[in-house]
């Protein structure tokens, strides 16, 4: 069928289940003029059906052998092929509101998701195949072990929904882990707007530093009992019990307190 040998270092697990491929394309709902970017097209399992419904499709691929194959595809004239590492890619060079899609290499998924938060204003929606465990952490609600910094930071920027579970047999070669497809849509201030996103990120790093400790303990140099009381937060809770909007409110409260201190 194909003579490409999958490269482990590039996380190459190629989709071979036509039902799953059709489900992903249906979830993306491509319209001819949409600005769509596929990360890691590989052997074009998703690329071909997407391109069939689009006037143009941008693809970002690191593997030069695969890039050479992409140039030889019968629909190559529809593709804008960007050869390189997606972690270095400036998504701002492609104008307009973008739909981003990809069966991602799992080894770069977390840094890539954090990188994409910087482009939230240019994104219409994103659909990604990821390790199922990562999707569960992204979508987790407060109160369980899946809920952590990744959940809060991504939920600050996006509404997320797990669309489907995908077993290892859907890929060739089969990965060792289960996978899932997630939809991410930018959310407009539903959980508040942080006055200083870096301050929020630092607060989260501190709050989740030791998951078994209470908030009072993890944040003891930063937040007083009076501060907790002013925001009606019980300081004996753990970081995993606190909703994203409460972190945003706490971060803004601390920024204002520091400003007033002058
Ligand atoms: N989309 C194809 C499919 O579903 O069968 C391939 C998916 S495979 C899991 C991941 C793809 O991402 C591979 O084609 C791999 O070469 C590419 N890739 C890996 N690391 C990358 C990176 N840093 N930047 C861009 N592409 C990368």
PDB file of C-alpha atoms and ligand atoms in Angstrom:
ATOM      1  CA  UNK A   1       0.000   0.000   0.000  1.00  0.00           C
ATOM      2  CA  UNK A   2       2.688   2.459   0.974  1.00  0.00           C
ATOM      3  CA  UNK A   3       6.451   2.212   1.234  1.00  0.00           C
ATOM      4  CA  UNK A   4       7.020   4.833   3.922  1.00  0.00           C
ATOM      5  CA  UNK A   5       8.573   3.481   7.124  1.00  0.00           C
ATOM      6  CA  UNK A   6       6.939   5.143  10.140  1.00  0.00           C
ATOM      7  CA  UNK A   7       9.392   7.267  12.126  1.00  0.00           C
ATOM      8  CA  UNK A   8       8.960   6.966  15.854  1.00  0.00           C
ATOM      9  CA  UNK A   9      10.780  10.213  16.598  1.00  0.00           C
ATOM     10  CA  UNK A  10       8.140  12.118  14.629  1.00  0.00           C
ATOM     11  CA  UNK A  11       5.293  10.321  16.396  1.00  0.00           C
ATOM     12  CA  UNK A  12       4.158   8.710  13.164  1.00  0.00           C
ATOM     13  CA  UNK A  13       1.058   6.599  13.744  1.00  0.00           C
ATOM     14  CA  UNK A  14      -0.954   6.799  10.560  1.00  0.00           C
ATOM     15  CA  UNK A  15      -4.739   6.645  10.616  1.00  0.00           C
ATOM     16  CA  UNK A  16      -6.111   3.691   8.669  1.00  0.00           C
ATOM     17  CA  UNK A  17      -9.716   3.498   9.895  1.00  0.00           C
ATOM     18  CA  UNK A  18     -11.916   5.091   7.236  1.00  0.00           C
ATOM     19  CA  UNK A  19     -14.848   5.532   9.642  1.00  0.00           C
ATOM     20  CA  UNK A  20     -12.735   7.532  12.115  1.00  0.00           C
ATOM     21  CA  UNK A  21     -11.279   9.601   9.253  1.00  0.00           C
ATOM     22  CA  UNK A  22     -14.815  10.378   8.017  1.00  0.00           C
ATOM     23  CA  UNK A  23     -15.902  11.296  11.575  1.00  0.00           C
ATOM     24  CA  UNK A  24     -13.015  13.776  11.881  1.00  0.00           C
ATOM     25  CA  UNK A  25     -13.748  15.405   8.512  1.00  0.00           C
ATOM     26  CA  UNK A  26     -17.440  15.656   9.420  1.00  0.00           C
ATOM     27  CA  UNK A  27     -16.522  17.303  12.742  1.00  0.00           C
ATOM     28  CA  UNK A  28     -14.412  19.904  10.895  1.00  0.00           C
ATOM     29  CA  UNK A  29     -17.333  20.706   8.509  1.00  0.00           C
ATOM     30  CA  UNK A  30     -15.011  22.166   5.849  1.00  0.00           C
ATOM     31  CA  UNK A  31     -16.545  24.881   3.651  1.00  0.00           C
ATOM     32  CA  UNK A  32     -14.754  25.618   0.355  1.00  0.00           C
ATOM     33  CA  UNK A  33     -13.387  29.032   1.415  1.00  0.00           C
ATOM     34  CA  UNK A  34     -12.425  28.080   4.973  1.00  0.00           C
ATOM     35  CA  UNK A  35      -8.842  28.735   6.010  1.00  0.00           C
ATOM     36  CA  UNK A  36      -7.794  25.291   7.181  1.00  0.00           C
ATOM     37  CA  UNK A  37      -4.383  24.263   8.489  1.00  0.00           C
ATOM     38  CA  UNK A  38      -3.535  20.613   9.033  1.00  0.00           C
ATOM     39  CA  UNK A  39      -0.665  19.848  11.382  1.00  0.00           C
ATOM     40  CA  UNK A  40       1.246  16.694  10.426  1.00  0.00           C
ATOM     41  CA  UNK A  41      -0.531  15.493   7.256  1.00  0.00           C
ATOM     42  CA  UNK A  42       1.632  12.369   7.045  1.00  0.00           C
ATOM     43  CA  UNK A  43       0.390  10.020   4.352  1.00  0.00           C
ATOM     44  CA  UNK A  44      -2.654  12.257   3.755  1.00  0.00           C
ATOM     45  CA  UNK A  45      -5.326  10.138   5.490  1.00  0.00           C
ATOM     46  CA  UNK A  46      -7.204  13.268   6.596  1.00  0.00           C
ATOM     47  CA  UNK A  47      -5.568  15.594   4.068  1.00  0.00           C
ATOM     48  CA  UNK A  48      -7.178  13.975   1.011  1.00  0.00           C
ATOM     49  CA  UNK A  49     -10.826  14.110   2.168  1.00  0.00           C
ATOM     50  CA  UNK A  50     -10.301  17.621   3.576  1.00  0.00           C
ATOM     51  CA  UNK A  51      -8.722  18.893   0.354  1.00  0.00           C
ATOM     52  CA  UNK A  52     -11.621  17.404  -1.636  1.00  0.00           C
ATOM     53  CA  UNK A  53     -13.960  19.872   0.091  1.00  0.00           C
ATOM     54  CA  UNK A  54     -11.654  22.916   0.157  1.00  0.00           C
ATOM     55  CA  UNK A  55     -10.239  25.386  -2.349  1.00  0.00           C
ATOM     56  CA  UNK A  56      -6.956  25.482  -0.416  1.00  0.00           C
ATOM     57  CA  UNK A  57      -5.444  23.529   2.475  1.00  0.00           C
ATOM     58  CA  UNK A  58      -2.329  24.531   4.426  1.00  0.00           C
ATOM     59  CA  UNK A  59      -0.265  21.664   5.802  1.00  0.00           C
ATOM     60  CA  UNK A  60       2.707  21.797   8.191  1.00  0.00           C
ATOM     61  CA  UNK A  61       4.968  18.747   8.082  1.00  0.00           C
ATOM     62  CA  UNK A  62       8.438  18.201   9.550  1.00  0.00           C
ATOM     63  CA  UNK A  63       9.427  15.011   7.705  1.00  0.00           C
ATOM     64  CA  UNK A  64      11.154  15.877   4.391  1.00  0.00           C
ATOM     65  CA  UNK A  65      10.397  12.474   2.837  1.00  0.00           C
ATOM     66  CA  UNK A  66       6.718  12.973   3.570  1.00  0.00           C
ATOM     67  CA  UNK A  67       6.869  16.530   2.206  1.00  0.00           C
ATOM     68  CA  UNK A  68       8.287  15.130  -1.057  1.00  0.00           C
ATOM     69  CA  UNK A  69       5.351  12.698  -1.226  1.00  0.00           C
ATOM     70  CA  UNK A  70       2.857  15.487  -0.564  1.00  0.00           C
ATOM     71  CA  UNK A  71       4.206  17.384  -3.586  1.00  0.00           C
ATOM     72  CA  UNK A  72       3.460  14.333  -5.765  1.00  0.00           C
ATOM     73  CA  UNK A  73      -0.195  13.944  -4.681  1.00  0.00           C
ATOM     74  CA  UNK A  74      -2.776  14.360  -7.469  1.00  0.00           C
ATOM     75  CA  UNK A  75      -4.347  17.288  -5.545  1.00  0.00           C
ATOM     76  CA  UNK A  76      -0.985  18.909  -4.627  1.00  0.00           C
ATOM     77  CA  UNK A  77      -1.995  22.140  -6.410  1.00  0.00           C
ATOM     78  CA  UNK A  78      -4.583  22.686  -3.655  1.00  0.00           C
ATOM     79  CA  UNK A  79      -1.995  22.368  -0.897  1.00  0.00           C
ATOM     80  CA  UNK A  80       0.199  25.070   0.619  1.00  0.00           C
ATOM     81  CA  UNK A  81       2.972  22.936   2.036  1.00  0.00           C
ATOM     82  CA  UNK A  82       4.992  24.358   4.939  1.00  0.00           C
ATOM     83  CA  UNK A  83       7.990  22.155   5.656  1.00  0.00           C
ATOM     84  CA  UNK A  84       9.249  22.478   9.226  1.00  0.00           C
ATOM     85  CA  UNK A  85       8.598  22.104  12.927  1.00  0.00           C
ATOM     86  CA  UNK A  86       5.107  23.271  13.919  1.00  0.00           C
ATOM     87  CA  UNK A  87       6.539  24.430  17.268  1.00  0.00           C
ATOM     88  CA  UNK A  88       8.517  27.059  15.314  1.00  0.00           C
ATOM     89  CA  UNK A  89       5.693  27.950  12.939  1.00  0.00           C
ATOM     90  CA  UNK A  90       4.228  31.470  13.001  1.00  0.00           C
ATOM     91  CA  UNK A  91       0.493  30.908  12.483  1.00  0.00           C
ATOM     92  CA  UNK A  92       0.118  34.682  12.033  1.00  0.00           C
ATOM     93  CA  UNK A  93       1.687  34.358   8.558  1.00  0.00           C
ATOM     94  CA  UNK A  94      -1.568  32.743   7.384  1.00  0.00           C
ATOM     95  CA  UNK A  95      -4.175  35.521   7.429  1.00  0.00           C
ATOM     96  CA  UNK A  96      -7.786  35.197   8.579  1.00  0.00           C
ATOM     97  CA  UNK A  97      -9.638  33.073  11.125  1.00  0.00           C
ATOM     98  CA  UNK A  98      -8.289  29.601  10.934  1.00  0.00           C
ATOM     99  CA  UNK A  99      -9.592  26.106  11.461  1.00  0.00           C
ATOM    100  CA  UNK A 100      -6.719  23.979  12.691  1.00  0.00           C
ATOM    101  CA  UNK A 101      -6.825  20.207  12.580  1.00  0.00           C
ATOM    102  CA  UNK A 102      -4.398  17.396  13.193  1.00  0.00           C
ATOM    103  CA  UNK A 103      -3.724  13.883  14.317  1.00  0.00           C
ATOM    104  CA  UNK A 104      -0.906  15.206  16.443  1.00  0.00           C
ATOM    105  CA  UNK A 105       2.440  13.680  17.268  1.00  0.00           C
ATOM    106  CA  UNK A 106       1.815  12.939  20.942  1.00  0.00           C
ATOM    107  CA  UNK A 107       5.339  13.868  22.046  1.00  0.00           C
ATOM    108  CA  UNK A 108       4.774  17.560  21.231  1.00  0.00           C
ATOM    109  CA  UNK A 109       1.088  17.904  22.062  1.00  0.00           C
ATOM    110  CA  UNK A 110       1.396  19.833  25.351  1.00  0.00           C
ATOM    111  CA  UNK A 111       3.890  22.498  24.138  1.00  0.00           C
ATOM    112  CA  UNK A 112       1.871  22.828  20.920  1.00  0.00           C
ATOM    113  CA  UNK A 113      -1.399  23.396  22.801  1.00  0.00           C
ATOM    114  CA  UNK A 114       0.252  26.063  24.968  1.00  0.00           C
ATOM    115  CA  UNK A 115       1.755  27.686  21.850  1.00  0.00           C
ATOM    116  CA  UNK A 116      -1.658  27.830  20.166  1.00  0.00           C
ATOM    117  CA  UNK A 117      -3.149  29.825  23.071  1.00  0.00           C
ATOM    118  CA  UNK A 118      -1.127  32.803  21.769  1.00  0.00           C
ATOM    119  CA  UNK A 119      -3.139  32.701  18.523  1.00  0.00           C
ATOM    120  CA  UNK A 120      -6.586  32.368  20.119  1.00  0.00           C
ATOM    121  CA  UNK A 121      -7.893  35.556  18.444  1.00  0.00           C
ATOM    122  CA  UNK A 122      -7.069  34.158  14.995  1.00  0.00           C
ATOM    123  CA  UNK A 123      -8.627  30.742  15.558  1.00  0.00           C
ATOM    124  CA  UNK A 124     -12.169  29.764  14.560  1.00  0.00           C
ATOM    125  CA  UNK A 125     -11.916  26.231  15.964  1.00  0.00           C
ATOM    126  CA  UNK A 126      -9.506  23.336  16.319  1.00  0.00           C
ATOM    127  CA  UNK A 127      -9.920  19.561  16.132  1.00  0.00           C
ATOM    128  CA  UNK A 128      -7.129  17.349  17.389  1.00  0.00           C
ATOM    129  CA  UNK A 129      -6.475  13.668  17.847  1.00  0.00           C
ATOM    130  CA  UNK A 130      -4.507  13.305  21.059  1.00  0.00           C
ATOM    131  CA  UNK A 131      -3.686  10.780  23.693  1.00  0.00           C
ATOM    132  CA  UNK A 132      -7.002  10.081  25.443  1.00  0.00           C
ATOM    133  CA  UNK A 133      -5.493  10.769  28.848  1.00  0.00           C
ATOM    134  CA  UNK A 134      -4.430  14.268  27.684  1.00  0.00           C
ATOM    135  CA  UNK A 135      -7.933  14.986  26.313  1.00  0.00           C
ATOM    136  CA  UNK A 136      -9.392  13.955  29.667  1.00  0.00           C
ATOM    137  CA  UNK A 137      -7.028  16.343  31.469  1.00  0.00           C
ATOM    138  CA  UNK A 138      -7.881  19.172  29.050  1.00  0.00           C
ATOM    139  CA  UNK A 139     -11.634  18.774  29.545  1.00  0.00           C
ATOM    140  CA  UNK A 140     -11.576  17.916  33.282  1.00  0.00           C
ATOM    141  CA  UNK A 141     -13.865  19.696  35.732  1.00  0.00           C
ATOM    142  CA  UNK A 142     -12.579  20.682  39.198  1.00  0.00           C
ATOM    143  CA  UNK A 143     -12.565  18.029  41.891  1.00  0.00           C
ATOM    144  CA  UNK A 144     -10.591  15.152  40.426  1.00  0.00           C
ATOM    145  CA  UNK A 145      -7.077  14.030  39.653  1.00  0.00           C
ATOM    146  CA  UNK A 146      -7.352  14.875  35.933  1.00  0.00           C
ATOM    147  CA  UNK A 147      -7.876  18.566  36.725  1.00  0.00           C
ATOM    148  CA  UNK A 148      -4.635  20.545  36.712  1.00  0.00           C
ATOM    149  CA  UNK A 149      -2.753  23.466  35.163  1.00  0.00           C
ATOM    150  CA  UNK A 150      -3.354  22.178  31.634  1.00  0.00           C
ATOM    151  CA  UNK A 151      -7.124  22.111  32.295  1.00  0.00           C
ATOM    152  CA  UNK A 152      -7.246  25.639  33.740  1.00  0.00           C
ATOM    153  CA  UNK A 153      -4.977  27.290  31.148  1.00  0.00           C
ATOM    154  CA  UNK A 154      -6.721  25.691  28.165  1.00  0.00           C
ATOM    155  CA  UNK A 155     -10.225  26.215  29.611  1.00  0.00           C
ATOM    156  CA  UNK A 156      -9.310  29.883  30.083  1.00  0.00           C
ATOM    157  CA  UNK A 157      -8.921  30.167  26.306  1.00  0.00           C
ATOM    158  CA  UNK A 158     -11.144  27.460  24.847  1.00  0.00           C
ATOM    159  CA  UNK A 159     -14.378  25.590  25.310  1.00  0.00           C
ATOM    160  CA  UNK A 160     -13.472  21.953  24.836  1.00  0.00           C
ATOM    161  CA  UNK A 161     -15.413  18.840  24.092  1.00  0.00           C
ATOM    162  CA  UNK A 162     -14.298  15.263  23.605  1.00  0.00           C
ATOM    163  CA  UNK A 163     -15.922  14.047  20.396  1.00  0.00           C
ATOM    164  CA  UNK A 164     -14.807  10.442  20.060  1.00  0.00           C
ATOM    165  CA  UNK A 165     -12.608   7.753  21.520  1.00  0.00           C
ATOM    166  CA  UNK A 166     -10.205   6.070  19.122  1.00  0.00           C
ATOM    167  CA  UNK A 167      -8.623   2.668  19.820  1.00  0.00           C
ATOM    168  CA  UNK A 168      -4.992   1.799  18.929  1.00  0.00           C
ATOM    169  CA  UNK A 169      -6.177  -0.450  16.058  1.00  0.00           C
ATOM    170  CA  UNK A 170      -7.291   2.645  14.112  1.00  0.00           C
ATOM    171  CA  UNK A 171      -3.610   3.418  13.422  1.00  0.00           C
ATOM    172  CA  UNK A 172      -0.684   1.820  11.651  1.00  0.00           C
ATOM    173  CA  UNK A 173       1.549   1.282  13.519  1.00  0.00           C
ATOM    174  CA  UNK A 174      -0.763   1.028  16.536  1.00  0.00           C
ATOM    175  CA  UNK A 175       0.239   3.314  19.428  1.00  0.00           C
ATOM    176  CA  UNK A 176       0.480   1.872  22.954  1.00  0.00           C
ATOM    177  CA  UNK A 177      -2.161   4.265  24.290  1.00  0.00           C
ATOM    178  CA  UNK A 178      -5.812   5.043  23.605  1.00  0.00           C
ATOM    179  CA  UNK A 179      -6.589   8.217  21.678  1.00  0.00           C
ATOM    180  CA  UNK A 180      -9.456  10.676  21.472  1.00  0.00           C
ATOM    181  CA  UNK A 181     -10.575  13.559  19.283  1.00  0.00           C
ATOM    182  CA  UNK A 182     -11.207  16.899  20.955  1.00  0.00           C
ATOM    183  CA  UNK A 183     -12.913  20.050  19.635  1.00  0.00           C
ATOM    184  CA  UNK A 184     -11.571  23.387  20.913  1.00  0.00           C
ATOM    185  CA  UNK A 185     -13.482  26.637  20.322  1.00  0.00           C
ATOM    186  CA  UNK A 186     -12.202  30.000  21.616  1.00  0.00           C
ATOM    187  CA  UNK A 187     -14.374  31.130  24.497  1.00  0.00           C
ATOM    188  CA  UNK A 188     -15.192  34.784  24.989  1.00  0.00           C
ATOM    189  CA  UNK A 189     -14.576  35.710  28.603  1.00  0.00           C
ATOM    190  CA  UNK A 190     -17.006  33.168  30.095  1.00  0.00           C
ATOM    191  CA  UNK A 191     -14.627  32.597  32.977  1.00  0.00           C
ATOM    192  CA  UNK A 192     -13.466  36.197  33.245  1.00  0.00           C
ATOM    193  CA  UNK A 193     -10.508  37.995  31.763  1.00  0.00           C
ATOM    194  CA  UNK A 194      -7.165  37.952  33.525  1.00  0.00           C
ATOM    195  CA  UNK A 195      -5.675  41.441  33.843  1.00  0.00           C
ATOM    196  CA  UNK A 196      -2.257  39.850  33.618  1.00  0.00           C
ATOM    197  CA  UNK A 197      -2.094  36.374  32.064  1.00  0.00           C
ATOM    198  CA  UNK A 198       1.515  35.807  33.208  1.00  0.00           C
ATOM    199  CA  UNK A 199       0.438  36.467  36.793  1.00  0.00           C
ATOM    200  CA  UNK A 200      -2.372  33.919  36.390  1.00  0.00           C
ATOM    201  CA  UNK A 201       0.069  31.356  34.971  1.00  0.00           C
ATOM    202  CA  UNK A 202       2.435  31.914  37.912  1.00  0.00           C
ATOM    203  CA  UNK A 203      -0.414  31.592  40.407  1.00  0.00           C
ATOM    204  CA  UNK A 204      -1.414  28.264  38.839  1.00  0.00           C
ATOM    205  CA  UNK A 205       2.161  26.989  38.928  1.00  0.00           C
ATOM    206  CA  UNK A 206       2.305  27.766  42.647  1.00  0.00           C
ATOM    207  CA  UNK A 207      -1.168  26.470  43.479  1.00  0.00           C
ATOM    208  CA  UNK A 208      -0.568  23.110  41.771  1.00  0.00           C
ATOM    209  CA  UNK A 209       3.088  22.775  42.880  1.00  0.00           C
ATOM    210  CA  UNK A 210       2.200  20.214  45.532  1.00  0.00           C
ATOM    211  CA  UNK A 211      -1.150  18.734  44.746  1.00  0.00           C
ATOM    212  CA  UNK A 212      -1.752  17.129  48.128  1.00  0.00           C
ATOM    213  CA  UNK A 213      -1.221  20.361  50.047  1.00  0.00           C
ATOM    214  CA  UNK A 214      -3.920  22.928  50.762  1.00  0.00           C
ATOM    215  CA  UNK A 215      -4.169  26.201  48.875  1.00  0.00           C
ATOM    216  CA  UNK A 216      -3.193  28.044  52.063  1.00  0.00           C
ATOM    217  CA  UNK A 217       0.034  26.050  52.174  1.00  0.00           C
ATOM    218  CA  UNK A 218       0.967  26.282  48.495  1.00  0.00           C
ATOM    219  CA  UNK A 219       0.163  30.010  48.296  1.00  0.00           C
ATOM    220  CA  UNK A 220       1.374  31.055  51.737  1.00  0.00           C
ATOM    221  CA  UNK A 221       3.785  33.772  50.542  1.00  0.00           C
ATOM    222  CA  UNK A 222       1.259  35.163  48.111  1.00  0.00           C
ATOM    223  CA  UNK A 223      -2.244  35.054  49.604  1.00  0.00           C
ATOM    224  CA  UNK A 224      -3.284  35.897  53.172  1.00  0.00           C
ATOM    225  CA  UNK A 225      -6.270  34.444  55.007  1.00  0.00           C
ATOM    226  CA  UNK A 226      -7.908  37.886  54.671  1.00  0.00           C
ATOM    227  CA  UNK A 227      -7.460  37.695  50.881  1.00  0.00           C
ATOM    228  CA  UNK A 228      -9.064  34.241  50.785  1.00  0.00           C
ATOM    229  CA  UNK A 229     -11.921  35.514  52.967  1.00  0.00           C
ATOM    230  CA  UNK A 230     -12.434  38.583  50.745  1.00  0.00           C
ATOM    231  CA  UNK A 231     -12.982  36.263  47.772  1.00  0.00           C
ATOM    232  CA  UNK A 232     -14.973  33.723  49.759  1.00  0.00           C
ATOM    233  CA  UNK A 233     -12.441  30.960  49.040  1.00  0.00           C
ATOM    234  CA  UNK A 234     -11.950  28.201  51.589  1.00  0.00           C
ATOM    235  CA  UNK A 235      -8.134  28.004  51.969  1.00  0.00           C
ATOM    236  CA  UNK A 236      -8.249  24.422  53.231  1.00  0.00           C
ATOM    237  CA  UNK A 237      -9.250  23.243  49.732  1.00  0.00           C
ATOM    238  CA  UNK A 238      -6.695  21.854  47.311  1.00  0.00           C
ATOM    239  CA  UNK A 239      -5.771  23.399  43.986  1.00  0.00           C
ATOM    240  CA  UNK A 240      -7.757  20.715  42.178  1.00  0.00           C
ATOM    241  CA  UNK A 241     -10.983  21.865  43.884  1.00  0.00           C
ATOM    242  CA  UNK A 242     -10.852  25.427  42.540  1.00  0.00           C
ATOM    243  CA  UNK A 243     -12.753  26.410  39.368  1.00  0.00           C
ATOM    244  CA  UNK A 244     -10.960  28.326  36.565  1.00  0.00           C
ATOM    245  CA  UNK A 245     -13.024  31.495  37.168  1.00  0.00           C
ATOM    246  CA  UNK A 246     -11.957  31.520  40.824  1.00  0.00           C
ATOM    247  CA  UNK A 247      -8.292  31.423  39.772  1.00  0.00           C
ATOM    248  CA  UNK A 248      -8.918  34.342  37.409  1.00  0.00           C
ATOM    249  CA  UNK A 249     -10.661  36.318  40.170  1.00  0.00           C
ATOM    250  CA  UNK A 250      -7.880  35.541  42.658  1.00  0.00           C
ATOM    251  CA  UNK A 251      -5.157  36.510  40.190  1.00  0.00           C
ATOM    252  CA  UNK A 252      -6.904  39.827  39.411  1.00  0.00           C
ATOM    253  CA  UNK A 253      -7.421  40.502  43.120  1.00  0.00           C
ATOM    254  CA  UNK A 254      -3.693  39.977  43.786  1.00  0.00           C
ATOM    255  CA  UNK A 255      -2.706  42.208  40.846  1.00  0.00           C
ATOM    256  CA  UNK A 256      -4.926  45.020  42.196  1.00  0.00           C
ATOM    257  CA  UNK A 257      -3.577  44.549  45.710  1.00  0.00           C
ATOM    258  CA  UNK A 258      -0.006  44.836  44.446  1.00  0.00           C
ATOM    259  CA  UNK A 259      -0.841  47.922  42.385  1.00  0.00           C
ATOM    260  CA  UNK A 260      -2.486  49.646  45.370  1.00  0.00           C
ATOM    261  CA  UNK A 261       0.607  48.894  47.387  1.00  0.00           C
ATOM    262  CA  UNK A 262       2.369  50.981  44.752  1.00  0.00           C
TER     263      UNK A 262
HETATM  264  N1  LIG B   1      -2.214  12.993   9.713  1.00  0.00           N
HETATM  265  C1  LIG B   1      -1.606  11.701   9.491  1.00  0.00           C
HETATM  266  C2  LIG B   1      -2.592  10.612   9.831  1.00  0.00           C
HETATM  267  O1  LIG B   1      -3.569  10.915  10.521  1.00  0.00           O
HETATM  268  O2  LIG B   1      -2.395   9.477   9.444  1.00  0.00           O
HETATM  269  C3  LIG B   1      -0.305  11.543  10.274  1.00  0.00           C
HETATM  270  C4  LIG B   1      -0.415  11.659  11.762  1.00  0.00           C
HETATM  271  S1  LIG B   1       1.063  11.252  12.651  1.00  0.00           S
HETATM  272  C5  LIG B   1       0.375  10.865  14.238  1.00  0.00           C
HETATM  273  C6  LIG B   1       1.856  12.796  13.011  1.00  0.00           C
HETATM  274  C7  LIG B   1       2.417  13.555  11.810  1.00  0.00           C
HETATM  275  O3  LIG B   1       3.028  14.773  12.299  1.00  0.00           O
HETATM  276  C8  LIG B   1       3.493  12.832  11.040  1.00  0.00           C
HETATM  277  O4  LIG B   1       3.282  13.018   9.670  1.00  0.00           O
HETATM  278  C9  LIG B   1       4.795  13.499  11.496  1.00  0.00           C
HETATM  279  O5  LIG B   1       5.845  13.437  10.540  1.00  0.00           O
HETATM  280  C10 LIG B   1       4.328  14.925  11.730  1.00  0.00           C
HETATM  281  N2  LIG B   1       5.153  15.662  12.724  1.00  0.00           N
HETATM  282  C11 LIG B   1       5.802  15.157  13.803  1.00  0.00           C
HETATM  283  N3  LIG B   1       6.412  16.124  14.496  1.00  0.00           N
HETATM  284  C12 LIG B   1       6.137  17.285  13.848  1.00  0.00           C
HETATM  285  C13 LIG B   1       6.504  18.642  14.067  1.00  0.00           C
HETATM  286  N4  LIG B   1       7.252  19.011  15.124  1.00  0.00           N
HETATM  287  N5  LIG B   1       6.071  19.588  13.198  1.00  0.00           N
HETATM  288  C14 LIG B   1       5.302  19.232  12.117  1.00  0.00           C
HETATM  289  N6  LIG B   1       4.928  17.952  11.859  1.00  0.00           N
HETATM  290  C15 LIG B   1       5.335  16.993  12.700  1.00  0.00           C
END
